[in-house]
């Protein structure tokens, strides 16, 4: 079938998506997409934490009641939301998680649309909306 998508079942490293276009068959291994998303999201939080601790540790561990030494580990909101440049580091790296996340939604749609088209499209659009609203929460607020 030219131009059709097919799924050849599970393989050793993970599932693979085969996209047939004309006579060419392209094989895309799907295991790296969630791995890349997880790696970028973890890098966003951890790099913001490292930058925040290096630049103004005492400011980001202080809350309305306590500070260092009672509070010795900064909260996520204080680390990524209150100070610059750690907020910028977080924003850039979290923005890089959007393409792998959108690829996950697209591949899930392609793999499940035959079983239940309405459900597959609903899951796709909900995931797409969640990805874009995450961008709004990160950049607008």
XYZ file of C-alpha atoms in Angstrom, residues 5-19 25 27-31 110-111 114:
24
model
C 0.939 3.743 7.639
C 1.403 0.382 9.255
C 2.595 -0.816 12.602
C 4.761 -3.926 12.667
C 4.342 -4.715 16.358
C 6.781 -4.417 19.240
C 10.494 -4.708 18.629
C 13.465 -5.043 20.950
C 14.187 -1.349 21.815
C 10.562 -0.242 21.600
C 7.846 0.205 19.045
C 8.715 1.303 15.554
C 6.616 3.294 13.169
C 6.929 2.500 9.471
C 5.848 5.209 7.086
C 10.030 2.660 3.589
C 11.672 3.328 9.839
C 11.377 5.586 12.874
C 12.051 4.039 16.248
C 9.637 5.437 18.801
C 11.609 4.806 22.000
C -1.576 7.328 13.719
C -1.309 4.089 15.703
C -8.067 2.636 13.020
